[in-house]
PDB file of C-alpha atoms in Angstrom:
ATOM      1  CA  UNK A   8       0.000   0.000   0.000  1.00 54.00           C
ATOM      2  CA  UNK A   9       1.219   3.452  -0.852  1.00 56.00           C
ATOM      3  CA  UNK A  10       0.788   6.859   0.626  1.00 61.00           C
ATOM      4  CA  UNK A  11      -0.422   8.647  -2.521  1.00 57.00           C
ATOM      5  CA  UNK A  12      -0.327  12.110  -0.972  1.00 56.00           C
ATOM      6  CA  UNK A  13       1.492  14.333  -3.484  1.00 52.00           C
ATOM      7  CA  UNK A  14       2.646  16.666  -0.698  1.00 57.00           C
ATOM      8  CA  UNK A  15       3.354  14.354   2.222  1.00 59.00           C
ATOM      9  CA  UNK A  16       4.479  15.881   5.474  1.00 58.00           C
ATOM     10  CA  UNK A  17       7.209  14.136   7.391  1.00 55.00           C
ATOM     11  CA  UNK A  18       5.921  12.257  10.413  1.00 56.00           C
ATOM     12  CA  UNK A  19       8.362  12.182  13.277  1.00 57.00           C
ATOM     13  CA  UNK A  20       7.495   9.285  15.521  1.00 63.00           C
ATOM     14  CA  UNK A  21       8.747   6.775  18.055  1.00 58.00           C
ATOM     15  CA  UNK A  22      10.197   7.120  21.527  1.00 59.00           C
ATOM     16  CA  UNK A  23       8.456   6.253  24.755  1.00 59.00           C
ATOM     17  CA  UNK A  24       8.123   9.607  26.474  1.00 60.00           C
ATOM     18  CA  UNK A  25       4.604  10.187  25.129  1.00 64.00           C
ATOM     19  CA  UNK A  26       3.246   6.664  25.610  1.00 70.00           C
ATOM     20  CA  UNK A  27       0.178   6.542  27.832  1.00 66.00           C
ATOM     21  CA  UNK A  28       1.521   4.301  30.617  1.00 75.00           C
ATOM     22  CA  UNK A  29      -1.966   3.871  32.027  1.00 84.00           C
ATOM     23  CA  UNK A  30      -5.289   2.982  30.421  1.00 93.00           C
ATOM     24  CA  UNK A  31      -6.800   5.876  28.429  1.00 93.00           C
ATOM     25  CA  UNK A  32      -9.671   6.323  25.970  1.00 95.00           C
ATOM     26  CA  UNK A  33      -8.498   8.574  23.136  1.00 94.00           C
ATOM     27  CA  UNK A  34     -10.687   8.730  20.024  1.00 95.00           C
ATOM     28  CA  UNK A  35      -8.711   9.233  16.795  1.00 92.00           C
ATOM     29  CA  UNK A  36     -10.489  11.023  13.953  1.00 87.00           C
ATOM     30  CA  UNK A  37      -9.760   9.748  10.419  1.00 89.00           C
ATOM     31  CA  UNK A  38      -8.712  11.794   7.385  1.00 88.00           C
ATOM     32  CA  UNK A  39     -10.124  10.949   3.957  1.00 86.00           C
ATOM     33  CA  UNK A  40      -7.455  10.324   1.312  1.00 82.00           C
ATOM     34  CA  UNK A  41      -7.875   9.318  -2.369  1.00 74.00           C
ATOM     35  CA  UNK A  42      -6.300   6.033  -3.411  1.00 68.00           C
ATOM     36  CA  UNK A  43      -6.390   5.617  -7.165  1.00 61.00           C
ATOM     37  CA  UNK A  44      -9.397   6.327  -9.353  1.00 60.00           C
ATOM     38  CA  UNK A  45     -12.259   4.868  -7.326  1.00 61.00           C
ATOM     39  CA  UNK A  46     -11.039   4.205  -3.790  1.00 72.00           C
ATOM     40  CA  UNK A  47     -11.038   6.603  -0.837  1.00 81.00           C
ATOM     41  CA  UNK A  48      -9.360   5.555   2.404  1.00 88.00           C
ATOM     42  CA  UNK A  49      -9.819   6.751   5.961  1.00 92.00           C
ATOM     43  CA  UNK A  50      -6.364   7.345   7.442  1.00 93.00           C
ATOM     44  CA  UNK A  51      -6.187   6.651  11.191  1.00 95.00           C
ATOM     45  CA  UNK A  52      -2.396   6.559  11.630  1.00 94.00           C
ATOM     46  CA  UNK A  53      -0.369   8.713  11.511  1.00 91.00           C
ATOM     47  CA  UNK A  54      -2.909  10.990  13.139  1.00 87.00           C
ATOM     48  CA  UNK A  55      -2.841  14.589  14.328  1.00 80.00           C
ATOM     49  CA  UNK A  56      -3.004  13.244  17.864  1.00 75.00           C
ATOM     50  CA  UNK A  57      -0.972  10.045  17.658  1.00 88.00           C
ATOM     51  CA  UNK A  58       1.529   8.510  15.276  1.00 90.00           C
ATOM     52  CA  UNK A  59       2.176   4.970  16.558  1.00 94.00           C
ATOM     53  CA  UNK A  60       0.649   2.080  18.508  1.00 96.00           C
ATOM     54  CA  UNK A  61       3.517  -0.213  19.369  1.00 96.00           C
ATOM     55  CA  UNK A  62       5.350  -0.682  16.054  1.00 97.00           C
ATOM     56  CA  UNK A  63       2.124  -0.051  14.072  1.00 98.00           C
ATOM     57  CA  UNK A  64       2.695   3.289  12.346  1.00 96.00           C
ATOM     58  CA  UNK A  65       0.222   3.485   9.438  1.00 96.00           C
ATOM     59  CA  UNK A  66      -3.437   2.442   9.255  1.00 97.00           C
ATOM     60  CA  UNK A  67      -5.787   2.997   6.308  1.00 95.00           C
ATOM     61  CA  UNK A  68      -9.376   1.699   6.370  1.00 96.00           C
ATOM     62  CA  UNK A  69     -11.332   1.553   3.113  1.00 94.00           C
ATOM     63  CA  UNK A  70     -14.794   0.429   2.029  1.00 93.00           C
ATOM     64  CA  UNK A  71     -17.088  -1.275   1.834  1.00 95.00           C
ATOM     65  CA  UNK A  72     -16.993   0.144  -1.718  1.00 93.00           C
ATOM     66  CA  UNK A  73     -19.158  -1.057  -4.586  1.00 95.00           C
ATOM     67  CA  UNK A  74     -16.633  -1.412  -7.430  1.00 93.00           C
ATOM     68  CA  UNK A  75     -18.807  -3.351  -9.871  1.00 94.00           C
ATOM     69  CA  UNK A  76     -17.979  -2.058 -13.353  1.00 90.00           C
ATOM     70  CA  UNK A  77     -15.024  -0.026 -11.960  1.00 91.00           C
ATOM     71  CA  UNK A  78     -11.303  -0.674 -11.855  1.00 90.00           C
ATOM     72  CA  UNK A  79     -11.254  -0.706  -8.057  1.00 90.00           C
ATOM     73  CA  UNK A  80      -7.884  -0.424  -6.323  1.00 92.00           C
ATOM     74  CA  UNK A  81      -5.062   0.622  -8.642  1.00 92.00           C
ATOM     75  CA  UNK A  82      -1.807   1.449  -6.845  1.00 93.00           C
ATOM     76  CA  UNK A  83       1.152   1.667  -9.277  1.00 95.00           C
ATOM     77  CA  UNK A  84       4.630   0.303  -8.445  1.00 97.00           C
ATOM     78  CA  UNK A  85       6.148   2.268  -5.581  1.00 97.00           C
ATOM     79  CA  UNK A  86       9.039   1.800  -3.118  1.00 98.00           C
ATOM     80  CA  UNK A  87       9.377   1.065   0.601  1.00 98.00           C
ATOM     81  CA  UNK A  88      12.216   0.932   3.116  1.00 98.00           C
ATOM     82  CA  UNK A  89      12.313   0.217   6.847  1.00 98.00           C
ATOM     83  CA  UNK A  90       8.844  -1.292   7.315  1.00 98.00           C
ATOM     84  CA  UNK A  91       6.447  -4.187   6.814  1.00 98.00           C
ATOM     85  CA  UNK A  92       3.138  -3.835   4.971  1.00 98.00           C
ATOM     86  CA  UNK A  93       0.076  -5.828   6.020  1.00 98.00           C
ATOM     87  CA  UNK A  94      -2.802  -6.347   3.566  1.00 96.00           C
ATOM     88  CA  UNK A  95      -6.058  -7.351   5.283  1.00 98.00           C
ATOM     89  CA  UNK A  96      -9.409  -7.803   3.550  1.00 98.00           C
ATOM     90  CA  UNK A  97     -12.991  -8.370   4.624  1.00 98.00           C
ATOM     91  CA  UNK A  98     -14.367  -8.252   1.056  1.00 98.00           C
ATOM     92  CA  UNK A  99     -12.804  -8.425  -2.387  1.00 97.00           C
ATOM     93  CA  UNK A 100      -9.361  -9.367  -3.657  1.00 97.00           C
ATOM     94  CA  UNK A 101      -6.054  -7.530  -4.087  1.00 97.00           C
ATOM     95  CA  UNK A 102      -3.386  -8.661  -6.553  1.00 98.00           C
ATOM     96  CA  UNK A 103       0.102  -8.101  -5.152  1.00 98.00           C
ATOM     97  CA  UNK A 104       3.205  -7.851  -7.368  1.00 98.00           C
ATOM     98  CA  UNK A 105       6.675  -6.969  -6.146  1.00 98.00           C
ATOM     99  CA  UNK A 106      10.260  -6.594  -7.325  1.00 98.00           C
ATOM    100  CA  UNK A 107      11.152 -10.020  -5.890  1.00 98.00           C
ATOM    101  CA  UNK A 108       8.891 -11.545  -8.534  1.00 98.00           C
ATOM    102  CA  UNK A 109       6.005 -12.295  -6.153  1.00 98.00           C
ATOM    103  CA  UNK A 110       2.553 -12.531  -7.749  1.00 98.00           C
ATOM    104  CA  UNK A 111      -0.206 -13.265  -5.244  1.00 98.00           C
ATOM    105  CA  UNK A 112      -3.924 -12.640  -4.962  1.00 98.00           C
ATOM    106  CA  UNK A 113      -4.829 -11.864  -1.350  1.00 98.00           C
ATOM    107  CA  UNK A 114      -8.390 -12.733  -0.326  1.00 98.00           C
ATOM    108  CA  UNK A 115     -10.502 -12.026   2.787  1.00 98.00           C
ATOM    109  CA  UNK A 116      -8.946 -13.159   6.076  1.00 97.00           C
ATOM    110  CA  UNK A 117      -5.663 -14.065   4.367  1.00 98.00           C
ATOM    111  CA  UNK A 118      -2.415 -12.381   5.405  1.00 98.00           C
ATOM    112  CA  UNK A 119      -0.310 -10.629   2.784  1.00 98.00           C
ATOM    113  CA  UNK A 120       2.850  -9.564   4.633  1.00 98.00           C
ATOM    114  CA  UNK A 121       5.682  -7.761   2.848  1.00 98.00           C
ATOM    115  CA  UNK A 122       8.948  -6.903   4.578  1.00 98.00           C
ATOM    116  CA  UNK A 123      10.680  -4.077   2.759  1.00 98.00           C
ATOM    117  CA  UNK A 124      13.907  -4.220   4.749  1.00 96.00           C
ATOM    118  CA  UNK A 125      16.570  -2.291   2.895  1.00 97.00           C
ATOM    119  CA  UNK A 126      14.466  -1.830  -0.272  1.00 98.00           C
ATOM    120  CA  UNK A 127      11.532  -3.275  -2.204  1.00 98.00           C
ATOM    121  CA  UNK A 128       8.949  -2.067  -4.703  1.00 98.00           C
ATOM    122  CA  UNK A 129       5.414  -3.384  -5.189  1.00 98.00           C
ATOM    123  CA  UNK A 130       2.032  -2.664  -6.745  1.00 97.00           C
ATOM    124  CA  UNK A 131      -1.501  -3.502  -5.638  1.00 96.00           C
ATOM    125  CA  UNK A 132      -4.604  -3.704  -7.781  1.00 96.00           C
ATOM    126  CA  UNK A 133      -8.043  -5.191  -7.963  1.00 95.00           C
ATOM    127  CA  UNK A 134      -7.943  -8.114 -10.430  1.00 95.00           C
ATOM    128  CA  UNK A 135      -9.635  -7.503 -13.778  1.00 93.00           C
ATOM    129  CA  UNK A 136     -12.421  -9.898 -12.780  1.00 94.00           C
ATOM    130  CA  UNK A 137     -13.200  -8.895  -9.196  1.00 95.00           C
ATOM    131  CA  UNK A 138     -15.904  -9.115  -6.573  1.00 95.00           C
ATOM    132  CA  UNK A 139     -18.522  -6.393  -6.271  1.00 96.00           C
ATOM    133  CA  UNK A 140     -17.348  -5.143  -2.859  1.00 97.00           C
ATOM    134  CA  UNK A 141     -13.922  -4.020  -1.666  1.00 96.00           C
ATOM    135  CA  UNK A 142     -13.406  -3.593   2.060  1.00 97.00           C
ATOM    136  CA  UNK A 143     -10.246  -3.843   4.111  1.00 97.00           C
ATOM    137  CA  UNK A 144      -7.315  -2.222   5.845  1.00 97.00           C
ATOM    138  CA  UNK A 145      -3.720  -1.534   4.941  1.00 96.00           C
ATOM    139  CA  UNK A 146      -1.213  -1.269   7.749  1.00 98.00           C
ATOM    140  CA  UNK A 147       2.503  -0.661   8.205  1.00 98.00           C
ATOM    141  CA  UNK A 148       4.776  -1.947  10.948  1.00 98.00           C
ATOM    142  CA  UNK A 149       8.037  -0.073  11.619  1.00 98.00           C
ATOM    143  CA  UNK A 150      11.164  -2.223  11.660  1.00 98.00           C
ATOM    144  CA  UNK A 151      13.585  -1.728  14.572  1.00 97.00           C
ATOM    145  CA  UNK A 152      17.064  -0.483  13.720  1.00 97.00           C
ATOM    146  CA  UNK A 153      18.643  -3.940  14.024  1.00 97.00           C
ATOM    147  CA  UNK A 154      16.394  -5.257  11.218  1.00 98.00           C
ATOM    148  CA  UNK A 155      15.619  -2.277   8.993  1.00 97.00           C
ATOM    149  CA  UNK A 156      18.280  -3.314   6.451  1.00 97.00           C
ATOM    150  CA  UNK A 157      17.196  -6.959   6.364  1.00 97.00           C
ATOM    151  CA  UNK A 158      16.557  -8.771   3.087  1.00 97.00           C
ATOM    152  CA  UNK A 159      13.175  -7.960   1.550  1.00 98.00           C
ATOM    153  CA  UNK A 160      10.578 -10.726   1.638  1.00 98.00           C
ATOM    154  CA  UNK A 161       6.916 -11.496   0.940  1.00 98.00           C
ATOM    155  CA  UNK A 162       4.729 -13.959   2.851  1.00 98.00           C
ATOM    156  CA  UNK A 163       1.222 -15.162   2.122  1.00 98.00           C
ATOM    157  CA  UNK A 164      -0.672 -17.104   4.790  1.00 98.00           C
ATOM    158  CA  UNK A 165      -4.097 -18.362   3.721  1.00 98.00           C
ATOM    159  CA  UNK A 166      -4.805 -20.033   7.082  1.00 97.00           C
ATOM    160  CA  UNK A 167      -4.380 -18.188  10.382  1.00 98.00           C
ATOM    161  CA  UNK A 168      -5.056 -19.269  13.976  1.00 96.00           C
ATOM    162  CA  UNK A 169      -8.268 -18.288  15.736  1.00 94.00           C
ATOM    163  CA  UNK A 170      -9.231 -17.545  19.339  1.00 91.00           C
ATOM    164  CA  UNK A 171     -12.694 -18.426  20.669  1.00 80.00           C
ATOM    165  CA  UNK A 172     -15.675 -19.283  18.503  1.00 55.00           C
ATOM    166  CA  UNK A 173     -19.074 -17.857  17.754  1.00 45.00           C
ATOM    167  CA  UNK A 174     -20.672 -20.528  19.925  1.00 43.00           C
ATOM    168  CA  UNK A 175     -17.776 -21.377  22.254  1.00 47.00           C
ATOM    169  CA  UNK A 176     -18.253 -21.515  26.015  1.00 42.00           C
ATOM    170  CA  UNK A 177     -15.064 -19.592  26.817  1.00 60.00           C
ATOM    171  CA  UNK A 178     -15.892 -16.479  24.806  1.00 70.00           C
ATOM    172  CA  UNK A 179     -19.554 -16.712  23.736  1.00 78.00           C
ATOM    173  CA  UNK A 180     -20.178 -14.712  20.543  1.00 90.00           C
ATOM    174  CA  UNK A 181     -16.479 -13.851  20.190  1.00 93.00           C
ATOM    175  CA  UNK A 182     -14.012 -14.944  17.537  1.00 94.00           C
ATOM    176  CA  UNK A 183     -10.610 -13.491  16.660  1.00 96.00           C
ATOM    177  CA  UNK A 184      -8.213 -14.272  13.812  1.00 97.00           C
ATOM    178  CA  UNK A 185      -4.603 -13.595  14.828  1.00 98.00           C
ATOM    179  CA  UNK A 186      -3.034 -11.602  11.984  1.00 98.00           C
ATOM    180  CA  UNK A 187       0.377 -10.991  13.579  1.00 98.00           C
ATOM    181  CA  UNK A 188       1.910 -11.805  16.936  1.00 98.00           C
ATOM    182  CA  UNK A 189       0.088 -13.689  19.680  1.00 96.00           C
ATOM    183  CA  UNK A 190      -3.313 -13.331  21.335  1.00 95.00           C
ATOM    184  CA  UNK A 191      -4.656 -15.480  24.173  1.00 91.00           C
ATOM    185  CA  UNK A 192      -2.255 -18.344  23.354  1.00 91.00           C
ATOM    186  CA  UNK A 193      -2.722 -18.354  19.555  1.00 95.00           C
ATOM    187  CA  UNK A 194       0.230 -17.214  17.394  1.00 97.00           C
ATOM    188  CA  UNK A 195       0.284 -16.061  13.780  1.00 98.00           C
ATOM    189  CA  UNK A 196       2.832 -17.614  11.383  1.00 98.00           C
ATOM    190  CA  UNK A 197       3.681 -14.145  10.034  1.00 98.00           C
ATOM    191  CA  UNK A 198       7.208 -13.027  10.863  1.00 98.00           C
ATOM    192  CA  UNK A 199       7.564 -10.103  13.267  1.00 98.00           C
ATOM    193  CA  UNK A 200      10.590  -8.127  14.431  1.00 98.00           C
ATOM    194  CA  UNK A 201       9.237  -6.558  17.635  1.00 97.00           C
ATOM    195  CA  UNK A 202       6.663  -7.582  20.273  1.00 98.00           C
ATOM    196  CA  UNK A 203       3.228  -6.793  18.818  1.00 98.00           C
ATOM    197  CA  UNK A 204      -0.213  -8.158  18.022  1.00 98.00           C
ATOM    198  CA  UNK A 205      -2.784  -7.640  15.323  1.00 98.00           C
ATOM    199  CA  UNK A 206      -6.134  -9.457  15.437  1.00 98.00           C
ATOM    200  CA  UNK A 207      -9.392  -9.369  13.501  1.00 98.00           C
ATOM    201  CA  UNK A 208     -12.213  -9.626  16.044  1.00 97.00           C
ATOM    202  CA  UNK A 209     -15.817 -10.638  15.305  1.00 96.00           C
ATOM    203  CA  UNK A 210     -18.539  -9.969  17.872  1.00 96.00           C
ATOM    204  CA  UNK A 211     -22.000 -11.452  17.448  1.00 95.00           C
ATOM    205  CA  UNK A 212     -24.899  -9.231  18.477  1.00 95.00           C
ATOM    206  CA  UNK A 213     -25.385  -9.363  22.243  1.00 94.00           C
ATOM    207  CA  UNK A 214     -21.764 -10.315  22.968  1.00 94.00           C
ATOM    208  CA  UNK A 215     -20.189  -8.945  26.140  1.00 94.00           C
ATOM    209  CA  UNK A 216     -16.663 -10.277  26.823  1.00 93.00           C
ATOM    210  CA  UNK A 217     -13.431  -9.316  28.531  1.00 93.00           C
ATOM    211  CA  UNK A 218     -10.453 -10.159  26.314  1.00 93.00           C
ATOM    212  CA  UNK A 219      -7.128 -10.950  28.050  1.00 93.00           C
ATOM    213  CA  UNK A 220      -4.384  -8.534  26.915  1.00 95.00           C
ATOM    214  CA  UNK A 221      -0.765  -7.780  27.836  1.00 96.00           C
ATOM    215  CA  UNK A 222      -0.379  -4.913  30.348  1.00 95.00           C
ATOM    216  CA  UNK A 223       3.029  -4.030  28.849  1.00 95.00           C
ATOM    217  CA  UNK A 224       1.498  -3.366  25.420  1.00 97.00           C
ATOM    218  CA  UNK A 225      -0.283  -0.247  24.263  1.00 96.00           C
ATOM    219  CA  UNK A 226      -3.438  -0.901  22.245  1.00 97.00           C
ATOM    220  CA  UNK A 227      -5.887   0.621  19.792  1.00 97.00           C
ATOM    221  CA  UNK A 228      -9.106  -0.719  18.279  1.00 98.00           C
ATOM    222  CA  UNK A 229     -10.539   0.113  14.841  1.00 97.00           C
ATOM    223  CA  UNK A 230     -14.183  -0.716  14.099  1.00 96.00           C
ATOM    224  CA  UNK A 231     -14.287  -2.252  10.631  1.00 97.00           C
ATOM    225  CA  UNK A 232     -18.077  -2.690  10.512  1.00 97.00           C
ATOM    226  CA  UNK A 233     -21.091  -2.507  12.779  1.00 96.00           C
ATOM    227  CA  UNK A 234     -21.105  -0.576  16.046  1.00 95.00           C
ATOM    228  CA  UNK A 235     -19.259  -1.793  19.096  1.00 95.00           C
ATOM    229  CA  UNK A 236     -18.416  -0.641  22.586  1.00 97.00           C
ATOM    230  CA  UNK A 237     -14.757  -0.837  23.623  1.00 97.00           C
ATOM    231  CA  UNK A 238     -14.084  -0.261  27.311  1.00 97.00           C
ATOM    232  CA  UNK A 239     -17.417   1.563  27.484  1.00 96.00           C
ATOM    233  CA  UNK A 240     -16.725   3.860  24.491  1.00 97.00           C
ATOM    234  CA  UNK A 241     -19.144   3.511  21.513  1.00 96.00           C
ATOM    235  CA  UNK A 242     -17.305   3.080  18.194  1.00 96.00           C
ATOM    236  CA  UNK A 243     -18.989   3.465  14.816  1.00 93.00           C
ATOM    237  CA  UNK A 244     -17.516   1.932  11.671  1.00 93.00           C
ATOM    238  CA  UNK A 245     -14.248   3.636  10.724  1.00 92.00           C
ATOM    239  CA  UNK A 246     -13.566   4.936  14.251  1.00 93.00           C
ATOM    240  CA  UNK A 247     -10.359   4.142  16.128  1.00 96.00           C
ATOM    241  CA  UNK A 248      -9.833   4.259  19.892  1.00 97.00           C
ATOM    242  CA  UNK A 249      -6.368   4.494  21.453  1.00 96.00           C
ATOM    243  CA  UNK A 250      -6.252   2.706  24.815  1.00 96.00           C
ATOM    244  CA  UNK A 251      -2.758   3.227  26.256  1.00 95.00           C
ATOM    245  CA  UNK A 252      -0.992   0.604  28.381  1.00 95.00           C
ATOM    246  CA  UNK A 253      -1.603  -1.082  31.729  1.00 95.00           C
ATOM    247  CA  UNK A 254      -4.599  -3.288  30.908  1.00 94.00           C
ATOM    248  CA  UNK A 255      -4.882  -6.986  31.679  1.00 95.00           C
ATOM    249  CA  UNK A 256      -8.238  -7.331  29.973  1.00 95.00           C
ATOM    250  CA  UNK A 257     -10.245  -5.329  27.483  1.00 96.00           C
ATOM    251  CA  UNK A 258     -14.066  -5.122  27.738  1.00 96.00           C
ATOM    252  CA  UNK A 259     -15.771  -5.577  24.356  1.00 96.00           C
ATOM    253  CA  UNK A 260     -19.506  -5.357  23.742  1.00 95.00           C
ATOM    254  CA  UNK A 261     -21.791  -5.290  20.693  1.00 96.00           C
ATOM    255  CA  UNK A 262     -25.577  -5.036  20.384  1.00 94.00           C
ATOM    256  CA  UNK A 263     -25.346  -6.147  16.745  1.00 95.00           C
ATOM    257  CA  UNK A 264     -22.823  -8.074  14.712  1.00 96.00           C
ATOM    258  CA  UNK A 265     -19.589  -6.069  14.567  1.00 97.00           C
ATOM    259  CA  UNK A 266     -16.013  -6.514  13.380  1.00 98.00           C
ATOM    260  CA  UNK A 267     -12.923  -4.871  14.869  1.00 97.00           C
ATOM    261  CA  UNK A 268      -9.178  -4.696  14.369  1.00 98.00           C
ATOM    262  CA  UNK A 269      -7.176  -4.936  17.576  1.00 98.00           C
ATOM    263  CA  UNK A 270      -3.659  -3.491  17.242  1.00 98.00           C
ATOM    264  CA  UNK A 271      -1.100  -3.503  20.023  1.00 98.00           C
ATOM    265  CA  UNK A 272       2.543  -3.798  20.874  1.00 97.00           C
ATOM    266  CA  UNK A 273       5.365  -2.914  23.171  1.00 96.00           C
ATOM    267  CA  UNK A 274       5.886   0.866  22.891  1.00 95.00           C
ATOM    268  CA  UNK A 275       8.443   1.514  20.162  1.00 94.00           C
ATOM    269  CA  UNK A 276      11.526   2.987  21.790  1.00 91.00           C
ATOM    270  CA  UNK A 277      13.423   4.248  18.751  1.00 93.00           C
ATOM    271  CA  UNK A 278      12.644   7.568  17.114  1.00 92.00           C
ATOM    272  CA  UNK A 279      11.823   7.467  13.415  1.00 94.00           C
ATOM    273  CA  UNK A 280      11.288   9.643  10.382  1.00 95.00           C
ATOM    274  CA  UNK A 281       8.408   8.595   8.132  1.00 95.00           C
ATOM    275  CA  UNK A 282       7.971  10.387   4.807  1.00 95.00           C
ATOM    276  CA  UNK A 283       5.928   9.204   1.833  1.00 95.00           C
ATOM    277  CA  UNK A 284       6.569   5.431   1.675  1.00 96.00           C
ATOM    278  CA  UNK A 285       9.856   5.410   3.569  1.00 97.00           C
ATOM    279  CA  UNK A 286      10.820   4.952   7.213  1.00 97.00           C
ATOM    280  CA  UNK A 287      14.336   5.966   8.223  1.00 97.00           C
ATOM    281  CA  UNK A 288      16.209   7.577  11.056  1.00 95.00           C
ATOM    282  CA  UNK A 289      17.286  10.825   9.374  1.00 94.00           C
ATOM    283  CA  UNK A 290      16.649  13.176   6.466  1.00 93.00           C
ATOM    284  CA  UNK A 291      19.667  11.597   4.772  1.00 95.00           C
ATOM    285  CA  UNK A 292      18.053   8.133   4.895  1.00 96.00           C
ATOM    286  CA  UNK A 293      14.913   9.446   3.246  1.00 96.00           C
ATOM    287  CA  UNK A 294      16.713  11.554   0.640  1.00 95.00           C
ATOM    288  CA  UNK A 295      18.944   8.636  -0.367  1.00 95.00           C
ATOM    289  CA  UNK A 296      15.939   6.323  -0.791  1.00 96.00           C
ATOM    290  CA  UNK A 297      14.036   8.901  -2.835  1.00 96.00           C
ATOM    291  CA  UNK A 298      17.027   9.521  -5.116  1.00 96.00           C
ATOM    292  CA  UNK A 299      17.553   5.781  -5.630  1.00 96.00           C
ATOM    293  CA  UNK A 300      13.904   5.320  -6.576  1.00 97.00           C
ATOM    294  CA  UNK A 301      13.790   8.265  -8.967  1.00 96.00           C
ATOM    295  CA  UNK A 302      17.074   7.319 -10.677  1.00 94.00           C
ATOM    296  CA  UNK A 303      16.039   3.708 -11.146  1.00 90.00           C
ATOM    297  CA  UNK A 304      19.575   2.623 -10.307  1.00 77.00           C
ATOM    298  CA  UNK A 305      19.084   1.706  -6.653  1.00 78.00           C
ATOM    299  CA  UNK A 306      18.195  -1.508  -4.863  1.00 91.00           C
ATOM    300  CA  UNK A 307      14.413  -1.301  -5.350  1.00 97.00           C
ATOM    301  CA  UNK A 308      14.337  -3.438  -8.475  1.00 96.00           C
ATOM    302  CA  UNK A 309      11.489  -3.611 -10.979  1.00 96.00           C
ATOM    303  CA  UNK A 310       7.863  -4.650 -10.629  1.00 97.00           C
ATOM    304  CA  UNK A 311       6.891  -6.594 -13.745  1.00 97.00           C
ATOM    305  CA  UNK A 312       3.368  -7.029 -15.097  1.00 97.00           C
ATOM    306  CA  UNK A 313       1.617  -3.899 -13.840  1.00 97.00           C
ATOM    307  CA  UNK A 314      -0.128  -2.024 -16.659  1.00 94.00           C
ATOM    308  CA  UNK A 315       1.186   1.454 -16.058  1.00 94.00           C
ATOM    309  CA  UNK A 316       4.253   3.477 -15.037  1.00 96.00           C
ATOM    310  CA  UNK A 317       5.719   3.474 -11.522  1.00 96.00           C
ATOM    311  CA  UNK A 318       4.692   6.145  -9.053  1.00 95.00           C
ATOM    312  CA  UNK A 319       7.073   9.137  -8.943  1.00 96.00           C
ATOM    313  CA  UNK A 320       8.203  10.348  -5.542  1.00 96.00           C
ATOM    314  CA  UNK A 321       7.009  13.764  -4.370  1.00 95.00           C
ATOM    315  CA  UNK A 322       9.449  16.628  -3.891  1.00 93.00           C
ATOM    316  CA  UNK A 323      11.262  16.579  -0.575  1.00 91.00           C
ATOM    317  CA  UNK A 324      10.150  19.239   1.939  1.00 87.00           C
ATOM    318  CA  UNK A 325      12.353  22.303   2.301  1.00 81.00           C
ATOM    319  CA  UNK A 326      12.829  21.831   6.054  1.00 81.00           C
ATOM    320  CA  UNK A 327      14.845  18.930   7.494  1.00 77.00           C
ATOM    321  CA  UNK A 328      12.956  15.898   8.848  1.00 80.00           C
ATOM    322  CA  UNK A 329      13.719  15.360  12.513  1.00 70.00           C
ATOM    323  CA  UNK A 330      12.864  12.254  14.522  1.00 72.00           C
ATOM    324  CA  UNK A 331      10.832  13.236  17.563  1.00 55.00           C
ATOM    325  CA  UNK A 332       8.079  11.773  19.719  1.00 52.00           C
ATOM    326  CA  UNK A 333       4.973   9.698  19.073  1.00 57.00           C
ATOM    327  CA  UNK A 334       2.338  12.422  19.451  1.00 58.00           C
ATOM    328  CA  UNK A 335       1.748  15.922  18.163  1.00 52.00           C
TER     329      UNK A 335
END
């Protein structure tokens, strides 16, 4: 997934001084951003109030969109460094291509996980023959310094572990698919580089549960569909609630069928610079990556098979990018 903003501001994030060390209830308002010809996303992270939740540093929620007779998602080849991308769908399909030669259709509740490491390029598009609806989320995970120059890789996991069941006695009306990390004893096969969790949670109407969570993690919840109540706070579809740290359980309630994304992780200690589709530690990191992409002579490689030119990088801002804290 790309940040298609033609005038992206640098997001300075990371560090633990602004982490809420206690439970909080902080509602994050989304920004609407165009993504290609027929898709508009709601950007939850980075946000005017908060930039990270654990290592999660970018969250776009889109749909449900009726794309019958339309091209749907069309994101041309573009570069990444210093992060992992997570493709997660509730409806539709996304065709992933990358400069490693990967060609994979990602379907609902399947994990498409790309590790950019030192450099990778990829494209994402709705297949020519596609479902009527497109609904999902695109997320980035920041790589810690020890792994940000690792070899690029792509993983596809069609089967993921689940917690609870819609009729189970332990969590009546509750089911969660573990996207990354571990939740309540179930671990995703997706590779991670820092302590974190991502889970897709389904709540049947009338469900009222208390989900065990790690008190050392900070958490946020995004309502994908329906209307839920998270720790007593009502959340409509597309709303995201930041919860801070210090919880051992998280109250979840829904009067009607609802679906949520639970994101959490150990607060990310390092300070980062995020600009366009790059995560580095300095202006020099970002400038070098941009120049490599625009020259076509760097380590990003070539994405073959996409019908269209690669995405040009925006102009760098006039002021230096400085790594600072997690909030504004």
